[in-house]
Tab-separated table of C-alpha atoms and ligand atoms in Angstrom:
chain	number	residue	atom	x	y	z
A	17	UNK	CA	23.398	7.403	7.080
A	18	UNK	CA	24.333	6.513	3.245
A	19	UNK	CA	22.149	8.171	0.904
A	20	UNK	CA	21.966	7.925	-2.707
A	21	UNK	CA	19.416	9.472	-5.155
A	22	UNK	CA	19.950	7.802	-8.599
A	23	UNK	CA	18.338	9.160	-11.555
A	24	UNK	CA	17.047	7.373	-14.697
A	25	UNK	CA	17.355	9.815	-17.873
A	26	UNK	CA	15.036	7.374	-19.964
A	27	UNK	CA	12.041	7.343	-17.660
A	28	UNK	CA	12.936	10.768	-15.360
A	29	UNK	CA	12.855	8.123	-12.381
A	30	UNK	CA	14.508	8.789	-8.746
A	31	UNK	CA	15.298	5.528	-7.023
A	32	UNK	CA	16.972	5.665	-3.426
A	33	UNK	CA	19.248	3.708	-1.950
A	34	UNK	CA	19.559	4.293	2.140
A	35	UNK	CA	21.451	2.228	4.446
A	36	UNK	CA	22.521	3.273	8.256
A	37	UNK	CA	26.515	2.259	7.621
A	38	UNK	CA	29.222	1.179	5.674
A	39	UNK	CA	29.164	-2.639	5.683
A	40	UNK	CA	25.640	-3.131	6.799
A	41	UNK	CA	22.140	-3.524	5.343
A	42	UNK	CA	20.596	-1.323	2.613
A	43	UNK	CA	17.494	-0.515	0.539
A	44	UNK	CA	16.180	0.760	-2.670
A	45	UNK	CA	13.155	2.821	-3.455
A	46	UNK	CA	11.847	2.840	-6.756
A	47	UNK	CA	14.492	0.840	-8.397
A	48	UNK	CA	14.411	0.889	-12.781
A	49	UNK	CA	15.149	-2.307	-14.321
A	50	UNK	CA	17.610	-0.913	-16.755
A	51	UNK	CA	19.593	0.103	-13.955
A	52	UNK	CA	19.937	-2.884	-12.259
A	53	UNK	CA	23.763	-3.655	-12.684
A	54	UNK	CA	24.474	0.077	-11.777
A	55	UNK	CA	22.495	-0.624	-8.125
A	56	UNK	CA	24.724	-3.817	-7.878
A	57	UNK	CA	27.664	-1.874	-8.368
A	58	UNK	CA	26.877	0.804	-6.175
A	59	UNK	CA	26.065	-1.836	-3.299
A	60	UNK	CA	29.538	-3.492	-4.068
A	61	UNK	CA	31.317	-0.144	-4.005
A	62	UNK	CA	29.531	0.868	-0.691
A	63	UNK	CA	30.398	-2.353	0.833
A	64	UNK	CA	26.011	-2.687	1.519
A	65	UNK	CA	24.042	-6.076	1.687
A	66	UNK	CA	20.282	-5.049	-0.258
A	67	UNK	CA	18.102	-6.678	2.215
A	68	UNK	CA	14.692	-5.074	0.866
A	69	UNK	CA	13.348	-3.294	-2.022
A	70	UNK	CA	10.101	-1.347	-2.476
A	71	UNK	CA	7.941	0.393	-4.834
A	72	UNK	CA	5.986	3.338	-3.727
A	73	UNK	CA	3.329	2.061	-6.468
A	74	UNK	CA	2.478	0.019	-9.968
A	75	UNK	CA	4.273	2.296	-12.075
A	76	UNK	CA	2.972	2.860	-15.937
A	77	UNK	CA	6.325	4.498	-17.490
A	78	UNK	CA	9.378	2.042	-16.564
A	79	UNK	CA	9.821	-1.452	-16.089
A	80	UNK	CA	10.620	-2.181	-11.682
A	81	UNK	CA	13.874	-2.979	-10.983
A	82	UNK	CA	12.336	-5.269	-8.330
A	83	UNK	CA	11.715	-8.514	-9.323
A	84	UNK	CA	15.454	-8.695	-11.777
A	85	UNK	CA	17.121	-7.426	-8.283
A	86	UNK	CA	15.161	-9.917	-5.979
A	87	UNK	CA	16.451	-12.599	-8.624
A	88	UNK	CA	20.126	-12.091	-8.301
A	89	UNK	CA	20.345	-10.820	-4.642
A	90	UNK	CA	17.272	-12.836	-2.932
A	91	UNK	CA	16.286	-9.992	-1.269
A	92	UNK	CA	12.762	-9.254	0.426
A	93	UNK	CA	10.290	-7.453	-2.036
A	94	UNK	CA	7.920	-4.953	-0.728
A	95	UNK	CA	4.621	-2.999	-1.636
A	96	UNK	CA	1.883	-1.908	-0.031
A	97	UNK	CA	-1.752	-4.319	0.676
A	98	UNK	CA	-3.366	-2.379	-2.027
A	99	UNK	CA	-1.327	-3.346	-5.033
A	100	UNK	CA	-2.367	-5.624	-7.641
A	101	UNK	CA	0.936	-6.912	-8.308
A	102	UNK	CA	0.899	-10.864	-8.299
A	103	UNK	CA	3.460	-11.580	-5.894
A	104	UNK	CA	5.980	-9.706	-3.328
A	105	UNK	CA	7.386	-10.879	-0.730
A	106	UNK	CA	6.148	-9.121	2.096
A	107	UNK	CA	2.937	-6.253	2.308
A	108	UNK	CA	2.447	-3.472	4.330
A	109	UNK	CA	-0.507	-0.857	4.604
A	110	UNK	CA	-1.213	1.972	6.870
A	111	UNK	CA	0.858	2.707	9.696
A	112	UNK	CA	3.316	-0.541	9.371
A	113	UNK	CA	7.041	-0.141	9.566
A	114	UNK	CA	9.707	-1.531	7.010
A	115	UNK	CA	12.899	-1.868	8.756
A	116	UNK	CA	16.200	-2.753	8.114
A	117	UNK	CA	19.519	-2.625	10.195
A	118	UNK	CA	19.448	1.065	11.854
A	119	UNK	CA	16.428	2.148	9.991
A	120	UNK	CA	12.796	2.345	9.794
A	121	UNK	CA	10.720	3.663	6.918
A	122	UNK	CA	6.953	4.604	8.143
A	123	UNK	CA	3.939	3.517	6.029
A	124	UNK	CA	1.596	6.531	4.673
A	125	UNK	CA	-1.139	4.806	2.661
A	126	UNK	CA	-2.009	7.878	-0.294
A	127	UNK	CA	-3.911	7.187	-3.030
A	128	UNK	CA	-4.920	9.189	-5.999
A	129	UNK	CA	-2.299	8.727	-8.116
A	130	UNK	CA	-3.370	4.841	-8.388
A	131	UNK	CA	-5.224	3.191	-5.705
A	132	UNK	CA	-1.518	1.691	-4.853
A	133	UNK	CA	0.129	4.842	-4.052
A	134	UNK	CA	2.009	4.838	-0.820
A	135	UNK	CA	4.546	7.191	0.614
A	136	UNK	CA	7.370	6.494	3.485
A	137	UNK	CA	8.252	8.559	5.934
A	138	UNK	CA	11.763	8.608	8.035
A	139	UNK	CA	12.293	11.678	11.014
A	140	UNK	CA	13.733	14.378	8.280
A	141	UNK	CA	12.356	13.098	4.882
A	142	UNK	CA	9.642	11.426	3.479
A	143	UNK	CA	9.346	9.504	-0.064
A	144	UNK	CA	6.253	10.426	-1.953
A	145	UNK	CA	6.363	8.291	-5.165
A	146	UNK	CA	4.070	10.567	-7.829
A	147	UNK	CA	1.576	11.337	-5.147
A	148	UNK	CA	3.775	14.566	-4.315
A	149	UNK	CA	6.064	15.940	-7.116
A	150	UNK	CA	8.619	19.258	-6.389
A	151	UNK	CA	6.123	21.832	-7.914
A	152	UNK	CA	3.749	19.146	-9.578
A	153	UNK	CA	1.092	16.196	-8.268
A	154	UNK	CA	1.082	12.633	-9.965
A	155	UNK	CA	-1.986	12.566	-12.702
A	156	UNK	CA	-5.241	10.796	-11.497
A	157	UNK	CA	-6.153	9.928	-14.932
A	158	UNK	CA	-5.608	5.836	-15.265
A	159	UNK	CA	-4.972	3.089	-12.921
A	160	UNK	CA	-7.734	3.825	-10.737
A	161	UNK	CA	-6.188	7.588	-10.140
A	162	UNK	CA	-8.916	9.666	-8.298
A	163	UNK	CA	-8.483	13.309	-7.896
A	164	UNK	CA	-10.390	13.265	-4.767
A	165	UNK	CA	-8.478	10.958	-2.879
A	166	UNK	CA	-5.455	12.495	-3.986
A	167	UNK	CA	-6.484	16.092	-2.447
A	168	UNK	CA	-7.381	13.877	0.608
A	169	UNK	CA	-3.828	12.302	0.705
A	170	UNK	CA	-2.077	15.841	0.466
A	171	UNK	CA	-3.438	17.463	2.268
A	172	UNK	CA	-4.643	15.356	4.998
A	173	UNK	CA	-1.442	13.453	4.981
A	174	UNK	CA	1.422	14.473	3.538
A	175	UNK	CA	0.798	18.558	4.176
A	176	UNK	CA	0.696	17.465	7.800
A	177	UNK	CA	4.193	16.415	8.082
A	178	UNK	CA	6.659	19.359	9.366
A	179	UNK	CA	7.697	21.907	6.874
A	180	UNK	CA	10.909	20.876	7.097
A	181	UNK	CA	10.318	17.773	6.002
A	182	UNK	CA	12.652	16.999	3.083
A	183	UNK	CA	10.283	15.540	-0.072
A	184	UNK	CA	12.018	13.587	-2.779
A	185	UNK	CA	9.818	11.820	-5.084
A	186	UNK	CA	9.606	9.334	-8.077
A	187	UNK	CA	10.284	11.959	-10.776
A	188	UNK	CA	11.159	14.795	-12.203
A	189	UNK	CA	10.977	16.680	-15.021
A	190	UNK	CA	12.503	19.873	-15.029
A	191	UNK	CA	15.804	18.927	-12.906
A	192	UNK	CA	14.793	19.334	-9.104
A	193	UNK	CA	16.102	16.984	-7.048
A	194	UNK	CA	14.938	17.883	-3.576
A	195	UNK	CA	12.250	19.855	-1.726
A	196	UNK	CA	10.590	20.316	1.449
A	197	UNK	CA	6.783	20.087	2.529
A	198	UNK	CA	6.811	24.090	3.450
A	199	UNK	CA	8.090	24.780	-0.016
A	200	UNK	CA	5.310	22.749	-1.545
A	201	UNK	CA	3.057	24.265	0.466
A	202	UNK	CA	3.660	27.994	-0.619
A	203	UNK	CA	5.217	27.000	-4.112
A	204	UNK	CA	3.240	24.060	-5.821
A	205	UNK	CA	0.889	25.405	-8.270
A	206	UNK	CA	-1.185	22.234	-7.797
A	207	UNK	CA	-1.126	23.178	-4.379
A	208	UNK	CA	-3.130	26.653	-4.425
A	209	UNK	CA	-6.681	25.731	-4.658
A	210	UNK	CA	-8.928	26.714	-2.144
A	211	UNK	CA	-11.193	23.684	-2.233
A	212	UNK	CA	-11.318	19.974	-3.399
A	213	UNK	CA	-13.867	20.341	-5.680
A	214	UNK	CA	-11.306	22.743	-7.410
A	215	UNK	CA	-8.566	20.480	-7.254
A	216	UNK	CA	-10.722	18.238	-9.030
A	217	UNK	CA	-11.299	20.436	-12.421
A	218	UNK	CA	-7.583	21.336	-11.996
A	219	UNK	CA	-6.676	17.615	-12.487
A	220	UNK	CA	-9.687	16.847	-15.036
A	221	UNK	CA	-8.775	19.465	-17.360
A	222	UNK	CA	-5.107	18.178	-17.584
A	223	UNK	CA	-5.836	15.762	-20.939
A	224	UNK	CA	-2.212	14.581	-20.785
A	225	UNK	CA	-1.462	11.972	-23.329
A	226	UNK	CA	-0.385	8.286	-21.966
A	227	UNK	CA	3.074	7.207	-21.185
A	228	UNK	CA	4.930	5.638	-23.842
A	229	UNK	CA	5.889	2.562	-21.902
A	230	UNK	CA	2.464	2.247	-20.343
A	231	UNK	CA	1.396	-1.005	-22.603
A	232	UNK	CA	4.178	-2.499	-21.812
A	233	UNK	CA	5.316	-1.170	-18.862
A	234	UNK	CA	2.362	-1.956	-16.765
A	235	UNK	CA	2.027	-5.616	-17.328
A	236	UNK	CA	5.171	-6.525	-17.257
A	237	UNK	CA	5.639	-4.993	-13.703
A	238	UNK	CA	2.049	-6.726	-12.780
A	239	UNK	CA	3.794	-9.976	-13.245
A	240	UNK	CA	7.411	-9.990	-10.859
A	241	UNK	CA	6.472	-12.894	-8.209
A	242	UNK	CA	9.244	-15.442	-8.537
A	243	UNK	CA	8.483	-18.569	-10.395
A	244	UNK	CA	7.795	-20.828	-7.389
A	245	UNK	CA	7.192	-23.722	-10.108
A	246	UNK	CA	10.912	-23.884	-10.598
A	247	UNK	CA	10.961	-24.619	-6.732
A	248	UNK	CA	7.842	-26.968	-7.395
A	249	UNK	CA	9.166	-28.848	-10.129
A	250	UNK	CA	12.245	-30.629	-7.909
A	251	UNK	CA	10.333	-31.632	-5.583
A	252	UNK	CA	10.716	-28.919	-2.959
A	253	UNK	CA	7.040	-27.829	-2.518
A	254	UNK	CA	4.072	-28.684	-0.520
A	255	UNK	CA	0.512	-27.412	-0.718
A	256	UNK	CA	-1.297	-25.959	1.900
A	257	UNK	CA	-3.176	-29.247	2.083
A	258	UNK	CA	-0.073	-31.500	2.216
A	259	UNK	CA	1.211	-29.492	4.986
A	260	UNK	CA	-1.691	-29.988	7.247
A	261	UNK	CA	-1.157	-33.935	6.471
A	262	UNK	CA	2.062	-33.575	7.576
A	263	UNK	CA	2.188	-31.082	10.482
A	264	UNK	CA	2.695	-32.111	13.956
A	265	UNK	CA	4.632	-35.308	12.623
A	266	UNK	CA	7.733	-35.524	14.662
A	267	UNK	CA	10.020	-35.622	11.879
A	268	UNK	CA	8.915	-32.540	10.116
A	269	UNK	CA	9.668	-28.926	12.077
A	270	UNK	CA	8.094	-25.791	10.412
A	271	UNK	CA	10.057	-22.554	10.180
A	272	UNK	CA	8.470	-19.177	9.643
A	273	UNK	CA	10.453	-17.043	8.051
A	274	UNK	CA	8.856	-13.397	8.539
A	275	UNK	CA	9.376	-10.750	10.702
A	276	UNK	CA	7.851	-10.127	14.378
A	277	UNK	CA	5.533	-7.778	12.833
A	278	UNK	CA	4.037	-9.705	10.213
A	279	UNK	CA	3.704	-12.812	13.020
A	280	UNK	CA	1.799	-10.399	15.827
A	281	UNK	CA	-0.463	-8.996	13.025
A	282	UNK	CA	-1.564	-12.324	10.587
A	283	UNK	CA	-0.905	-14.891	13.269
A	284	UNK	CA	1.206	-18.169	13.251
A	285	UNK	CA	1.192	-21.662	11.989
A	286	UNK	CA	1.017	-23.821	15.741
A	287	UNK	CA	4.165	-25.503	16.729
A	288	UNK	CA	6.545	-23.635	13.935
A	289	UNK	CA	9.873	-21.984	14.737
A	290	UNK	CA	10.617	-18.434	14.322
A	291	UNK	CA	13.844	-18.127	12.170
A	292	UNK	CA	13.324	-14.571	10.160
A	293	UNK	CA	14.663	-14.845	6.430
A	294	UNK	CA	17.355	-11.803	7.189
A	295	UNK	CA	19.148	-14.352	9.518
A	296	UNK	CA	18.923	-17.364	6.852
A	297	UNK	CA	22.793	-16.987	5.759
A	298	UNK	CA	23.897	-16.904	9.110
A	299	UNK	CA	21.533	-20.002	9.932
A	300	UNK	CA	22.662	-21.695	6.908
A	301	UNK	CA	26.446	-21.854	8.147
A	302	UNK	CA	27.849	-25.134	8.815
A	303	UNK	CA	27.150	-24.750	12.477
A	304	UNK	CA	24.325	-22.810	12.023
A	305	UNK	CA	20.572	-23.950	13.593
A	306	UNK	CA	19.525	-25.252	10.483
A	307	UNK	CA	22.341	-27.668	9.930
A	308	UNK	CA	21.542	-28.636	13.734
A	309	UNK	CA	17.934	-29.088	13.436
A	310	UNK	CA	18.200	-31.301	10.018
A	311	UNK	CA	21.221	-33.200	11.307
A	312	UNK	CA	20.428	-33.914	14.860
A	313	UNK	CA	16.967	-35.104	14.189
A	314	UNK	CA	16.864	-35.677	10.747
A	315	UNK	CA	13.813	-33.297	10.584
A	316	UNK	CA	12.192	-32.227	7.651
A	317	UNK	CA	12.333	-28.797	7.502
A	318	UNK	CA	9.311	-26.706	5.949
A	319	UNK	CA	9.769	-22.935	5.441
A	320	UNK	CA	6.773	-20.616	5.072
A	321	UNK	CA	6.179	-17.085	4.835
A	322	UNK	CA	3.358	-14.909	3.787
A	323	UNK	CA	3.399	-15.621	0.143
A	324	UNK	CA	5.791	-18.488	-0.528
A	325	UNK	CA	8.810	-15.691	-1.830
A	326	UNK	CA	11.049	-15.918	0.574
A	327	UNK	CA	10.749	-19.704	1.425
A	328	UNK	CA	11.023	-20.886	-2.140
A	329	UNK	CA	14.379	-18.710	-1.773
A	330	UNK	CA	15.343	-20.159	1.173
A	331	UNK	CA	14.745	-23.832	0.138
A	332	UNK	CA	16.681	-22.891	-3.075
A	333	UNK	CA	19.785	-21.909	-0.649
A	334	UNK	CA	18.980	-24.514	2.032
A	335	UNK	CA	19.348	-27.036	-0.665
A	336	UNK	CA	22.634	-25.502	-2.164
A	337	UNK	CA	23.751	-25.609	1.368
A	338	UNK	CA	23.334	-29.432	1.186
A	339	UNK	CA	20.297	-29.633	3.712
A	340	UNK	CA	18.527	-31.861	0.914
A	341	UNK	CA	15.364	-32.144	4.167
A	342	UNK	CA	14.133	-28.892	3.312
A	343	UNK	CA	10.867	-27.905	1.554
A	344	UNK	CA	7.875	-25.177	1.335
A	345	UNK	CA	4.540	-24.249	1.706
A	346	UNK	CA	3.625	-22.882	-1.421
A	347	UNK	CA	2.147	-19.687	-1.529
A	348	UNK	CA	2.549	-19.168	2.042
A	349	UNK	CA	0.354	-17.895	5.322
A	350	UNK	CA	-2.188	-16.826	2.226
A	351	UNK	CA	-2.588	-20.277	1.309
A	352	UNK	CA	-2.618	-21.837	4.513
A	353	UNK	CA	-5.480	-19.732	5.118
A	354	UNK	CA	-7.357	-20.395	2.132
A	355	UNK	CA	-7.318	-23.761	2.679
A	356	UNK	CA	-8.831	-22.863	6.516
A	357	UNK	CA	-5.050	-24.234	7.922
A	358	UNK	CA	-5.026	-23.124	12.085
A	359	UNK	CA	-3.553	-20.088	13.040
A	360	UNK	CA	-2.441	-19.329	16.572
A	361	UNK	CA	-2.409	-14.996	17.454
A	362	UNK	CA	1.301	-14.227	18.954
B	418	FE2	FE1	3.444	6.620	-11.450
C-alpha cells in the first residue's frame, strides 16, 4: 500500500493520500485547498490516478481541497448523507463502503463534532476526522456539535475498534502524527471520565474562542458542487421532466454512471445501461462502447448519476471526445425522483 500523511502548517490539517500500487488508483482524505498543486504533484511523482476524494466533515478552519481537485482531475467527490454541503458527487452513511482499486474504506457515521462527522475504517487503521484527536476530542461547540453524541460515537464506536487500531486524524496541534485506539484509551485526557454526563461539563466548560477562518471558511466549503449551468448553458442538459418525455424513445439510450452499490441501494432508471464513471476514459476510446453505441445507432446518449456531478463531467469529456449525441439529467437520481420519475430495485 502507498501511504502518505501530508500536513498543512497554516490550518494544522492531516490529509491522506492511500492507493494499493504504483500506477493504479488513489485517494485523498481531508485534502486543503492551498495544497492542491502539492497533491497533484505527489500523484504525478507516484505515478497514481485520484479517482475519489472525501471529507470526514464540513470543516470551519480551512478551505476543502475538494471541489479545486474535482475541477482539474474530474474525480468522484465524497461525504457522508448527513452533510449540508450543496453538491458531491456521491454520499455514503452508515455502514457503506468507498472503494477504489485494491481498497475499501468502511463508513462509521460519528457525530458530535458536527452532525457531519464521519470516520473510515480500513483492517489496521481508521481515519477519525476531529471526532478522535491523539490525546484530544474535536469541540462540540458550533455546527450542530453535541457533546452527547460525541461520547456516544467514542465510545460506542470508535473505542470498539481493536487497540491496535492505528488512529490518524484531521489535526494536530502539538506534533503527533500517529496513535492507536489502546493508547487513546489509557492516555486521552478527554477520555477519563467515568460517565457521559461528565463528558458533557468537560466539553461545556471548554469556552474556546472560534477559528479564524470559520466566516469564511465555512461557506465557502458549503458551496463546492460543480457549476452544472456551464454544462446547461451549451445545450447539454435535460431536466428530470424532459427526460421522462424522452425515455424509452429508440434513439435515446440512458447510461448510469454510479457504482453497483449506489444502484442496489437507490434503485435504477428502467431500460438504462450500467457504464460506472471510473470506466468512462476507457469507454471514451475510439473503440470504446460509447463511440459504438453513438455511432452504430446514432443514439442519444443521456448520462445520470445521483446528483448530476459526474454526468455533467462526463458529457463535458464525451463531448471533447467528439460524441456531440451526449447529454444529462440534471441533478441526477435526486431529481428524477423529485419529479416522481420510475425507479426499478436491482
Ligand atoms: Fe472540524
Amino acid at each position: 500500500m502507498i501511504f502518505r500523511q501530508l500536513f498543512d502548517t497554516t490550518s494544522s490539517t492531516y490529509s491522506y493520500l492511500i492507493a494499493s500500487r504504483s500506477g493504479g488508483e488513489a485517494l485523498i482524505i481531508d485534502p486543503v485547498l492551498e495544497r492542491v498543486d502539492r497533491y497533484i504533484q505527489l500523484l504525478d511523482e507516484l505515478d497514481l490516478k485520484l479517482v475519489k476524494a472525501i471529507d470526514t466533515h464540513l470543516h470551519a478552519d480551512h478551505i476543502t481541497g475538494l471541489g479545486a481537485l474535482r475541477d482539474r482531475m474530474h474525480f468522484i467527490t465524497v461525504m457522508g448523507e448527513r452533510s449540508g454541503v450543496d453538491v458531491v458527487s456521491m454520499r455514503v452513511e452508515d455502514g457503506d463502503h468507498i472503494d477504489i482499486e485494491g481498497l475499501s474504506l468502511g463508513v462509521i457515521y460519528t457525530p458530535g463534532h458536527t452532525d457531519d462527522s464521519y470516520s473510515f475504517n480500513m483492517p489496521d487503521r481508521v481515519f477519525t476526522g476531529d471526532t478522535l484527536l491523539i490525546r484530544g476530542t474535536g469541540r462540540t461547540d458550533f455546527q450542530n456539535g453535541d457533546p452527547r453524541a460525541q461520547y456516544e460515537s467514542l465510545f460506542g464506536r470508535l473505542l470498539r475498534l481493536p487497540d491496535e487500531t492505528l488512529v490518524y486524524p484531521a489535526h494536530d496541534y502539538k506534533g503527533d502524527t500517529v496513535s492507536t485506539i489502546g493508547e487513546e484509551r489509557a492516555f486521552n485526557p478527554r477520555l477519563q471520565v467515568k460517565s457521559v454526563d461528565e463528558y458533557v461539563d468537560l466539553m461545556e466548560s471548554l469556552n474556546l474562542p472560534d477559528p479564524k477562518m470559520m466566516d469564511v471558511a465555512v461557506p465557502a466549503n458549503m458551496q463546492i458542487g460543480m457549476a452544472q449551468e456551464t454544462v446547461a448553458r451549451s445545450g447539454w442538459a435535460l431536466s428530470a421532466a424532459e427526460t421522462m418525455s424522452v425515455i424509452g424513445q429508440p434513439d435515446t439510450v440512458l447510461i448510469d454512471l454510479r457504482e453497483k452499490s449506489e444502484r442496489e441501494k437507490h434503485g435504477v432508471i428502467p431500460d438504462s445501461v450500467h457504464l460506472p464513471y471510473s470506466d468512462l476514459q476507457k469507454n471514451l476510446l475510439p473503440d470504446g462502447l460509447l463511440h459504438q453505441l453513438a455511432g452504430a445507432t446514432a443514439k442519444r446518449l443521456v448520462f445520470y448519476c445521483a446528483f448530476g456531478e459526474r454526468s455533467a463531467m462526463a458529457v463535458q469529456a464525451a463531448q471533447n471526445a467528439g460524441l456531440k449525441v451526449a447529454c444529462h439529467i440534471q441533478g441526477g437520481v435526486q431529481a428524477w425522483k423529485l419529479a416522481d420519475g420510475p425507479m426499478t430495485q436491482q
